[in-house]
């Protein structure tokens, strides 16, 4: 089991945002956590990355307890986060943004090979590699954010609300890229997403998060066929 979360609680002061959730992600899987705005999805991602502490509970990566590790050491172990709203470095070029993704690993990766791999998925980034990131469209910036996380060939990619602010056509493109990355290279991906239908369509399994509690899990097809999920999250 690549990632195993056991009884995770996350609090902000006296307010508990996530109430003892437990879930897992197997190596090579693409898994979604769906839920409404404010359900606690981003809090879970930030806790997995080490950006915020867990109040209690355990986070295991490859059977190693990493709950107390700071974010930079989790990154060294191959956890990468694609944050919501495509946070790129606006005044740096596309190429410079990509280099930041391997800043601490320059001696451990083949830069030329990894760039070729990234550009095969994101050809628009290759054609605009010398442009400042703030000249890219919103969809292109989101692709850059994903590419920056991928360039180090992570063990697991955490993707937080990738569809936020994107036009529907761009949402389809970004989700298709994530699915292809998982299928062709076996990179494990955990997505948290409000756009439940788009996310579940590309996932193997899913979890439903409501008000900080995991209330349902199953294969993506099982969740998409559930009448309650269809009404509450899929709009069908």
Short mmCIF file of C-alpha atoms in Angstrom, two decimals:
data_model
loop_
_atom_site.label_atom_id
_atom_site.label_comp_id
_atom_site.label_asym_id
_atom_site.label_seq_id
_atom_site.Cartn_x
_atom_site.Cartn_y
_atom_site.Cartn_z
CA UNK A 1 0.00 0.00 0.00
CA UNK A 2 1.56 3.28 -1.09
CA UNK A 3 -0.41 5.77 1.04
CA UNK A 4 -2.36 4.87 4.15
CA UNK A 5 -4.22 7.42 6.27
CA UNK A 6 -5.44 6.31 9.69
CA UNK A 7 -7.89 8.27 11.85
CA UNK A 8 -6.71 11.69 10.66
CA UNK A 9 -7.96 14.72 12.58
CA UNK A 10 -7.20 18.28 11.42
CA UNK A 11 -8.00 21.33 13.52
CA UNK A 12 -7.73 25.09 13.19
CA UNK A 13 -7.59 26.34 16.74
CA UNK A 14 -10.64 24.98 18.53
CA UNK A 15 -12.42 24.14 15.29
CA UNK A 16 -11.98 20.62 13.95
CA UNK A 17 -12.20 20.57 10.16
CA UNK A 18 -11.54 16.88 9.51
CA UNK A 19 -12.91 14.25 11.87
CA UNK A 20 -10.90 11.04 11.99
CA UNK A 21 -10.81 10.06 8.31
CA UNK A 22 -9.14 6.86 7.16
CA UNK A 23 -8.43 5.91 3.57
CA UNK A 24 -5.73 4.44 1.38
CA UNK A 25 -4.26 4.67 -2.10
CA UNK A 26 -2.56 1.71 -3.75
CA UNK A 27 0.47 2.12 -5.99
CA UNK A 28 -0.63 2.89 -9.54
CA UNK A 29 -4.15 3.94 -8.60
CA UNK A 30 -5.98 7.11 -9.50
CA UNK A 31 -8.28 7.92 -6.56
CA UNK A 32 -10.70 10.81 -6.03
CA UNK A 33 -12.07 12.42 -2.91
CA UNK A 34 -15.16 14.37 -3.85
CA UNK A 35 -17.11 16.82 -1.74
CA UNK A 36 -18.63 20.26 -1.59
CA UNK A 37 -16.74 23.46 -0.89
CA UNK A 38 -15.72 23.52 2.77
CA UNK A 39 -15.90 19.75 3.23
CA UNK A 40 -12.23 19.57 4.26
CA UNK A 41 -10.67 18.36 1.01
CA UNK A 42 -7.89 20.95 0.81
CA UNK A 43 -7.16 20.53 4.52
CA UNK A 44 -6.50 16.84 3.90
CA UNK A 45 -4.16 17.59 0.99
CA UNK A 46 -2.24 20.18 2.98
CA UNK A 47 -1.87 17.74 5.87
CA UNK A 48 -0.63 15.00 3.53
CA UNK A 49 1.96 17.38 2.11
CA UNK A 50 2.99 18.59 5.59
CA UNK A 51 1.90 22.19 5.00
CA UNK A 52 -0.36 22.01 8.05
CA UNK A 53 0.00 19.58 10.98
CA UNK A 54 -2.36 16.75 11.76
CA UNK A 55 -3.97 17.19 15.17
CA UNK A 56 -3.91 13.41 15.54
CA UNK A 57 -3.82 10.29 13.43
CA UNK A 58 -1.16 8.76 11.21
CA UNK A 59 0.05 9.15 7.64
CA UNK A 60 2.03 6.26 6.17
CA UNK A 61 3.96 6.27 2.90
CA UNK A 62 5.24 2.85 1.85
CA UNK A 63 4.63 1.65 5.42
CA UNK A 64 6.77 4.44 6.89
CA UNK A 65 5.06 6.80 9.33
CA UNK A 66 5.67 10.29 7.93
CA UNK A 67 3.17 12.14 10.14
CA UNK A 68 5.89 14.20 11.83
CA UNK A 69 7.97 14.89 8.72
CA UNK A 70 8.12 18.49 7.45
CA UNK A 71 6.98 19.25 3.91
CA UNK A 72 10.44 19.41 2.34
CA UNK A 73 11.29 15.90 3.57
CA UNK A 74 7.98 14.55 2.30
CA UNK A 75 8.84 16.07 -1.07
CA UNK A 76 12.16 14.24 -0.96
CA UNK A 77 10.23 11.01 -0.49
CA UNK A 78 8.31 11.67 -3.69
CA UNK A 79 5.11 13.41 -2.59
CA UNK A 80 4.18 16.33 -4.83
CA UNK A 81 1.23 18.70 -4.54
CA UNK A 82 -0.56 20.54 -7.33
CA UNK A 83 -2.26 23.30 -5.31
CA UNK A 84 -5.60 24.81 -6.17
CA UNK A 85 -5.72 27.85 -8.48
CA UNK A 86 -2.53 27.03 -10.41
CA UNK A 87 0.04 28.72 -8.20
CA UNK A 88 2.92 29.44 -10.53
CA UNK A 89 5.78 31.93 -10.20
CA UNK A 90 4.38 34.66 -12.45
CA UNK A 91 7.59 36.56 -13.24
CA UNK A 92 9.64 33.47 -14.03
CA UNK A 93 9.58 31.78 -17.40
CA UNK A 94 7.84 28.49 -18.01
CA UNK A 95 11.24 26.77 -18.12
CA UNK A 96 12.32 28.37 -14.84
CA UNK A 97 9.07 27.29 -13.19
CA UNK A 98 9.77 23.73 -14.26
CA UNK A 99 13.28 23.86 -12.84
CA UNK A 100 11.86 24.78 -9.45
CA UNK A 101 10.13 21.39 -9.45
CA UNK A 102 13.52 19.68 -9.23
CA UNK A 103 15.43 22.41 -7.38
CA UNK A 104 16.57 20.07 -4.59
CA UNK A 105 17.07 17.10 -6.91
CA UNK A 106 19.18 18.46 -9.77
CA UNK A 107 21.89 15.83 -9.18
CA UNK A 108 19.37 12.98 -9.03
CA UNK A 109 17.38 13.47 -12.22
CA UNK A 110 18.15 13.57 -15.92
CA UNK A 111 16.92 17.07 -16.72
CA UNK A 112 16.92 16.68 -20.49
CA UNK A 113 15.05 13.38 -20.36
CA UNK A 114 12.53 14.65 -17.85
CA UNK A 115 11.86 17.82 -19.82
CA UNK A 116 11.25 15.79 -22.97
CA UNK A 117 8.81 13.64 -21.03
CA UNK A 118 6.98 16.68 -19.66
CA UNK A 119 6.80 18.36 -23.06
CA UNK A 120 5.32 15.19 -24.58
CA UNK A 121 2.30 15.68 -22.30
CA UNK A 122 2.26 19.47 -22.39
CA UNK A 123 3.47 20.58 -25.86
CA UNK A 124 2.11 24.09 -25.27
CA UNK A 125 4.69 24.50 -22.49
CA UNK A 126 7.54 23.64 -24.82
CA UNK A 127 6.41 26.21 -27.37
CA UNK A 128 6.17 28.83 -24.62
CA UNK A 129 9.08 27.78 -22.44
CA UNK A 130 10.74 31.21 -22.63
CA UNK A 131 7.56 33.16 -21.84
CA UNK A 132 6.82 34.52 -18.39
CA UNK A 133 4.25 32.38 -16.60
CA UNK A 134 1.94 35.36 -16.12
CA UNK A 135 1.46 35.58 -19.91
CA UNK A 136 -0.15 32.13 -20.02
CA UNK A 137 -3.88 31.55 -19.96
CA UNK A 138 -5.50 30.06 -16.86
CA UNK A 139 -5.60 26.62 -18.42
CA UNK A 140 -1.96 26.85 -19.48
CA UNK A 141 -0.94 27.93 -15.99
CA UNK A 142 -2.76 24.91 -14.57
CA UNK A 143 -0.85 22.66 -16.98
CA UNK A 144 2.39 24.31 -15.85
CA UNK A 145 1.49 23.70 -12.21
CA UNK A 146 0.91 20.00 -12.92
CA UNK A 147 4.07 19.74 -15.02
CA UNK A 148 6.19 21.34 -12.29
CA UNK A 149 4.96 18.73 -9.83
CA UNK A 150 5.53 15.88 -12.29
CA UNK A 151 9.02 16.70 -13.49
CA UNK A 152 10.66 14.96 -10.54
CA UNK A 153 8.74 11.73 -11.35
CA UNK A 154 6.96 11.58 -7.97
CA UNK A 155 5.76 8.51 -6.09
CA UNK A 156 2.36 10.13 -5.65
CA UNK A 157 0.81 13.25 -7.10
CA UNK A 158 -1.69 15.15 -4.93
CA UNK A 159 -4.02 17.25 -7.08
CA UNK A 160 -6.14 19.87 -5.31
CA UNK A 161 -9.21 21.25 -7.12
CA UNK A 162 -7.58 21.21 -10.55
CA UNK A 163 -10.78 22.31 -12.30
CA UNK A 164 -11.27 25.48 -10.25
CA UNK A 165 -11.65 28.54 -12.46
CA UNK A 166 -11.23 26.67 -15.75
CA UNK A 167 -13.54 26.69 -18.74
CA UNK A 168 -15.33 23.33 -19.26
CA UNK A 169 -13.28 22.47 -22.35
CA UNK A 170 -10.03 23.07 -20.44
CA UNK A 171 -11.30 20.96 -17.55
CA UNK A 172 -11.70 18.02 -19.93
CA UNK A 173 -8.19 18.56 -21.29
CA UNK A 174 -6.55 18.68 -17.86
CA UNK A 175 -8.37 15.58 -16.60
CA UNK A 176 -7.46 13.72 -19.78
CA UNK A 177 -3.80 14.55 -19.19
CA UNK A 178 -3.98 13.25 -15.61
CA UNK A 179 -5.63 10.04 -16.79
CA UNK A 180 -2.96 9.52 -19.47
CA UNK A 181 -0.15 10.13 -16.97
CA UNK A 182 -1.62 7.49 -14.70
CA UNK A 183 -2.30 4.97 -17.47
CA UNK A 184 0.91 5.32 -19.44
CA UNK A 185 3.41 5.74 -16.62
CA UNK A 186 1.65 4.29 -13.61
CA UNK A 187 2.06 7.42 -11.51
CA UNK A 188 -0.19 7.26 -8.48
CA UNK A 189 -2.60 10.19 -8.27
CA UNK A 190 -4.93 11.38 -5.50
CA UNK A 191 -7.40 14.06 -6.58
CA UNK A 192 -9.69 16.13 -4.38
CA UNK A 193 -12.34 17.82 -6.45
CA UNK A 194 -15.69 19.60 -6.44
CA UNK A 195 -16.27 18.59 -10.06
CA UNK A 196 -17.25 15.09 -9.01
CA UNK A 197 -18.33 13.80 -12.41
CA UNK A 198 -15.12 14.77 -14.22
CA UNK A 199 -13.01 13.39 -11.40
CA UNK A 200 -14.83 10.09 -10.98
CA UNK A 201 -14.84 9.45 -14.73
CA UNK A 202 -11.05 9.08 -14.74
CA UNK A 203 -10.63 7.44 -11.32
CA UNK A 204 -10.43 3.82 -10.23
CA UNK A 205 -11.99 4.46 -6.82
CA UNK A 206 -13.47 7.32 -4.88
CA UNK A 207 -14.40 8.62 -1.44
CA UNK A 208 -17.12 11.10 -0.50
CA UNK A 209 -16.25 13.73 2.10
CA UNK A 210 -19.01 15.65 3.87
CA UNK A 211 -18.34 18.20 6.63
CA UNK A 212 -14.99 16.61 7.45
CA UNK A 213 -16.27 13.02 7.49
CA UNK A 214 -15.81 10.28 4.91
CA UNK A 215 -19.35 9.02 4.38
CA UNK A 216 -19.01 6.70 1.40
CA UNK A 217 -16.42 4.89 -0.69
CA UNK A 218 -16.44 2.56 -3.66
CA UNK A 219 -15.33 2.13 -7.22
CA UNK A 220 -15.94 5.15 -9.37
CA UNK A 221 -18.68 3.33 -11.22
CA UNK A 222 -20.41 2.38 -7.97
CA UNK A 223 -20.36 5.99 -6.81
CA UNK A 224 -21.59 7.32 -10.14
CA UNK A 225 -24.46 4.84 -10.09
CA UNK A 226 -25.53 5.67 -6.53
CA UNK A 227 -28.81 7.68 -6.60
CA UNK A 228 -27.80 9.88 -3.66
CA UNK A 229 -24.42 10.73 -5.19
CA UNK A 230 -25.99 11.38 -8.58
CA UNK A 231 -28.42 13.84 -7.07
CA UNK A 232 -26.08 15.56 -4.63
CA UNK A 233 -22.85 15.73 -6.62
CA UNK A 234 -23.30 14.78 -10.25
CA UNK A 235 -26.34 16.84 -11.16
CA UNK A 236 -27.93 13.93 -13.02
#
